[in-house]
């Protein structure tokens, strides 16, 4: 991003990729005493018309314990510390306490070549201080600003330790280096930044945030623009800015309406700013992005994984958080308790330990880590509800997901059929389905949950207050939402989703779950099956669905049905279906016609 401040009464301006009014910055380095080189690239005719000149530099270092400081200008990134267009020494007294930066004017102006040029600095950190506080600055001398939208020309770096030029700009880092430019400047000139990809639904208009930058000396009050779709040119539209862009380098974010098309999937969009203040735009401005277009709007279901353990002193709040989320959101979330290091641990989930910072913790769609009760706050009670609501409101499902689960004949296995209906066309299918078996009401008299809230008189939160009255180790708990088996839980099962994807054309995947050897299946009437749709490239979950598994336990009557009805005498049952030796009161018995009938005995 580019900011500048026009010097009064002269055609000179300090220009940079980062906003010069920032109040915080970061530092980077290789942690050793060595020589560093860093640069930015200025394309030709980028911030000024042909014939512009470079007059000097400003830059920030986190330490002043440096030597052999040089500034240079080069047509290509140099091998050493010399630029082919200019090299000058930057003495120690060029450091300005007022702006906390080195400032050096070139001995002579440098004209910007037709292909643009690089402006850089080189310096040596001769030693790392023995003082631990100062050592951090010596080890990380280069300062930068982290931007949301990357600029590939904003930060190049090389050092003795890593002798090849690396591009830090592509990750959003902007070197804190300003260039003094002079000559004839643009008057009415605005450029926009690339705006990324935004989800959209057919028939709807999407307001896309666009960053505008003033590259001219005039205050900008309006622009005219056109949005091209792929190769089709868009119509010109006039737009009055809510707040004027005052002066060269000023920037603002505005929202411009983008309309959907008949395409689905990734639809490239090009934004052209054609006029500024009603005059032709003096800067060439073409920024790109895309709408990811879907056929219809579907509310996604979120995967919420709570990472816990019976040994974990603060994990009771995770149990509380997950229970409350399930009560508040129902099937809009697929909640799972992932145990570690206790009798409910699932080794298939060991890979997730590298995804979280500690316990208790939780992940939403394997993407957002947060506390399972406080959410993204430090200690705001049940703030996780607001976080989940925010994700739901700002998400669109890429595919509809339907899951059917049924028992086999002897209740030792589960047949699962998942139907996935994607909402866009694609020749590739970077998706896969994984399955998790979830159990409620798990209990064992020997299980003990560590309770760090025992006797804590500072707890006033009514959700956690009951735990303060329990002992440090709590027995008799029944554990819910526990993941007890999984298949493809990391990135899904191979070939479970197949290319090509066709909008609104369902495809199915079948999976068999064998529970005959699973010792954590305590009650078949308390089981749920979850299907997770993964983006296999990122490992994130893009939609999820969980279904309860109905189970009618077979009674003794059902078992007896397998025996010949010709056997005599016919067995007798009580009203609960339990076989009894003799009738007493109301009882059941199969008649000669094979039908079960009610009888009464007063014996």
PDB file of N, CA, C and O in Angstrom, residues 65 78 100 109 118 151 160 165 174 219 238 242 281 292 306 331 334 385 396 415 435 441 457 511 557 574:
ATOM      1  N   UNK A  65      23.087  -0.145  16.246  1.00  0.00           N
ATOM      2  CA  UNK A  65      24.394  -0.806  16.357  1.00  0.00           C
ATOM      3  C   UNK A  65      24.740  -1.466  15.017  1.00  0.00           C
ATOM      4  O   UNK A  65      24.834  -2.670  14.893  1.00  0.00           O
ATOM      5  N   UNK A  78      21.024  -6.405  -6.850  1.00  0.00           N
ATOM      6  CA  UNK A  78      22.472  -6.620  -6.986  1.00  0.00           C
ATOM      7  C   UNK A  78      22.977  -7.831  -6.215  1.00  0.00           C
ATOM      8  O   UNK A  78      22.329  -8.313  -5.286  1.00  0.00           O
ATOM      9  N   UNK A 100      12.754   9.076  13.991  1.00  0.00           N
ATOM     10  CA  UNK A 100      13.276   7.750  14.341  1.00  0.00           C
ATOM     11  C   UNK A 100      13.638   6.946  13.095  1.00  0.00           C
ATOM     12  O   UNK A 100      13.405   5.739  13.013  1.00  0.00           O
ATOM     13  N   UNK A 109      20.174  13.483  -8.557  1.00  0.00           N
ATOM     14  CA  UNK A 109      18.912  12.787  -8.850  1.00  0.00           C
ATOM     15  C   UNK A 109      19.153  11.568  -9.744  1.00  0.00           C
ATOM     16  O   UNK A 109      20.090  11.529 -10.545  1.00  0.00           O
ATOM     17  N   UNK A 118      15.024  -0.801  -8.577  1.00  0.00           N
ATOM     18  CA  UNK A 118      15.015  -1.201  -7.176  1.00  0.00           C
ATOM     19  C   UNK A 118      15.713  -0.131  -6.347  1.00  0.00           C
ATOM     20  O   UNK A 118      16.747   0.407  -6.752  1.00  0.00           O
ATOM     21  N   UNK A 151       1.739  -6.731  -1.490  1.00  0.00           N
ATOM     22  CA  UNK A 151       2.305  -6.084  -2.673  1.00  0.00           C
ATOM     23  C   UNK A 151       3.643  -6.751  -2.943  1.00  0.00           C
ATOM     24  O   UNK A 151       4.554  -6.698  -2.109  1.00  0.00           O
ATOM     25  N   UNK A 160      23.952 -12.610   4.542  1.00  0.00           N
ATOM     26  CA  UNK A 160      25.052 -13.570   4.463  1.00  0.00           C
ATOM     27  C   UNK A 160      24.563 -14.991   4.720  1.00  0.00           C
ATOM     28  O   UNK A 160      25.016 -15.948   4.085  1.00  0.00           O
ATOM     29  N   UNK A 165      18.097 -13.646  -2.922  1.00  0.00           N
ATOM     30  CA  UNK A 165      17.010 -12.704  -2.684  1.00  0.00           C
ATOM     31  C   UNK A 165      15.685 -13.448  -2.465  1.00  0.00           C
ATOM     32  O   UNK A 165      15.323 -14.335  -3.231  1.00  0.00           O
ATOM     33  N   UNK A 174       5.702  -5.102   4.207  1.00  0.00           N
ATOM     34  CA  UNK A 174       6.182  -3.913   3.494  1.00  0.00           C
ATOM     35  C   UNK A 174       7.356  -3.324   4.259  1.00  0.00           C
ATOM     36  O   UNK A 174       7.224  -2.938   5.434  1.00  0.00           O
ATOM     37  N   UNK A 219      -7.313  16.658  -4.585  1.00  0.00           N
ATOM     38  CA  UNK A 219      -8.216  15.945  -3.691  1.00  0.00           C
ATOM     39  C   UNK A 219      -9.256  15.201  -4.526  1.00  0.00           C
ATOM     40  O   UNK A 219      -9.892  15.785  -5.399  1.00  0.00           O
ATOM     41  N   UNK A 238     -20.527   5.901 -12.269  1.00  0.00           N
ATOM     42  CA  UNK A 238     -20.011   7.028 -11.487  1.00  0.00           C
ATOM     43  C   UNK A 238     -20.185   6.735 -10.004  1.00  0.00           C
ATOM     44  O   UNK A 238     -21.209   6.182  -9.570  1.00  0.00           O
ATOM     45  N   UNK A 242     -17.493   8.651  -0.155  1.00  0.00           N
ATOM     46  CA  UNK A 242     -18.086   9.133   1.102  1.00  0.00           C
ATOM     47  C   UNK A 242     -17.220  10.192   1.776  1.00  0.00           C
ATOM     48  O   UNK A 242     -17.725  11.145   2.348  1.00  0.00           O
ATOM     49  N   UNK A 281      -8.406   9.328 -15.846  1.00  0.00           N
ATOM     50  CA  UNK A 281      -7.461   8.883 -14.828  1.00  0.00           C
ATOM     51  C   UNK A 281      -6.050   8.887 -15.396  1.00  0.00           C
ATOM     52  O   UNK A 281      -5.762   8.199 -16.379  1.00  0.00           O
ATOM     53  N   UNK A 292     -16.671 -15.913  -6.342  1.00  0.00           N
ATOM     54  CA  UNK A 292     -16.884 -17.357  -6.350  1.00  0.00           C
ATOM     55  C   UNK A 292     -18.382 -17.568  -6.274  1.00  0.00           C
ATOM     56  O   UNK A 292     -18.991 -17.433  -5.213  1.00  0.00           O
ATOM     57  N   UNK A 306     -14.034 -29.788  20.557  1.00  0.00           N
ATOM     58  CA  UNK A 306     -13.555 -29.380  21.877  1.00  0.00           C
ATOM     59  C   UNK A 306     -12.457 -30.363  22.306  1.00  0.00           C
ATOM     60  O   UNK A 306     -12.706 -31.575  22.415  1.00  0.00           O
ATOM     61  N   UNK A 331     -28.611 -28.480  15.497  1.00  0.00           N
ATOM     62  CA  UNK A 331     -27.877 -29.144  14.418  1.00  0.00           C
ATOM     63  C   UNK A 331     -27.113 -28.165  13.524  1.00  0.00           C
ATOM     64  O   UNK A 331     -26.531 -28.576  12.521  1.00  0.00           O
ATOM     65  N   UNK A 334     -21.875 -29.203  14.563  1.00  0.00           N
ATOM     66  CA  UNK A 334     -21.556 -30.603  14.817  1.00  0.00           C
ATOM     67  C   UNK A 334     -20.502 -30.594  15.912  1.00  0.00           C
ATOM     68  O   UNK A 334     -19.327 -30.313  15.666  1.00  0.00           O
ATOM     69  N   UNK A 385     -20.227 -18.335  22.156  1.00  0.00           N
ATOM     70  CA  UNK A 385     -21.497 -18.288  21.434  1.00  0.00           C
ATOM     71  C   UNK A 385     -21.480 -17.192  20.373  1.00  0.00           C
ATOM     72  O   UNK A 385     -21.918 -17.395  19.239  1.00  0.00           O
ATOM     73  N   UNK A 396     -20.793 -19.212   3.750  1.00  0.00           N
ATOM     74  CA  UNK A 396     -21.674 -19.830   2.768  1.00  0.00           C
ATOM     75  C   UNK A 396     -21.177 -21.250   2.516  1.00  0.00           C
ATOM     76  O   UNK A 396     -19.975 -21.473   2.371  1.00  0.00           O
ATOM     77  N   UNK A 415     -24.548 -48.737   8.293  1.00  0.00           N
ATOM     78  CA  UNK A 415     -24.400 -48.355   6.894  1.00  0.00           C
ATOM     79  C   UNK A 415     -24.689 -46.855   6.763  1.00  0.00           C
ATOM     80  O   UNK A 415     -25.750 -46.380   7.170  1.00  0.00           O
ATOM     81  N   UNK A 435     -15.583 -39.465   8.376  1.00  0.00           N
ATOM     82  CA  UNK A 435     -16.679 -39.855   9.256  1.00  0.00           C
ATOM     83  C   UNK A 435     -16.177 -39.992  10.691  1.00  0.00           C
ATOM     84  O   UNK A 435     -15.040 -40.427  10.935  1.00  0.00           O
ATOM     85  N   UNK A 441     -23.477 -39.913  26.902  1.00  0.00           N
ATOM     86  CA  UNK A 441     -23.798 -40.633  28.140  1.00  0.00           C
ATOM     87  C   UNK A 441     -22.796 -41.755  28.441  1.00  0.00           C
ATOM     88  O   UNK A 441     -23.186 -42.840  28.886  1.00  0.00           O
ATOM     89  N   UNK A 457     -13.456 -19.183  45.156  1.00  0.00           N
ATOM     90  CA  UNK A 457     -14.459 -18.201  45.587  1.00  0.00           C
ATOM     91  C   UNK A 457     -14.508 -16.988  44.672  1.00  0.00           C
ATOM     92  O   UNK A 457     -15.395 -16.128  44.827  1.00  0.00           O
ATOM     93  N   UNK A 511     -20.364 -45.798   3.249  1.00  0.00           N
ATOM     94  CA  UNK A 511     -19.311 -46.188   4.188  1.00  0.00           C
ATOM     95  C   UNK A 511     -19.921 -47.120   5.241  1.00  0.00           C
ATOM     96  O   UNK A 511     -21.062 -46.903   5.679  1.00  0.00           O
ATOM     97  N   UNK A 557     -38.997 -60.968  23.452  1.00  0.00           N
ATOM     98  CA  UNK A 557     -40.025 -61.399  22.496  1.00  0.00           C
ATOM     99  C   UNK A 557     -39.434 -61.464  21.097  1.00  0.00           C
ATOM    100  O   UNK A 557     -39.677 -62.419  20.343  1.00  0.00           O
ATOM    101  N   UNK A 574     -44.047 -60.509  30.475  1.00  0.00           N
ATOM    102  CA  UNK A 574     -44.725 -59.403  31.145  1.00  0.00           C
ATOM    103  C   UNK A 574     -44.929 -58.273  30.142  1.00  0.00           C
ATOM    104  O   UNK A 574     -44.548 -58.379  28.967  1.00  0.00           O
TER     105      UNK A 574
END
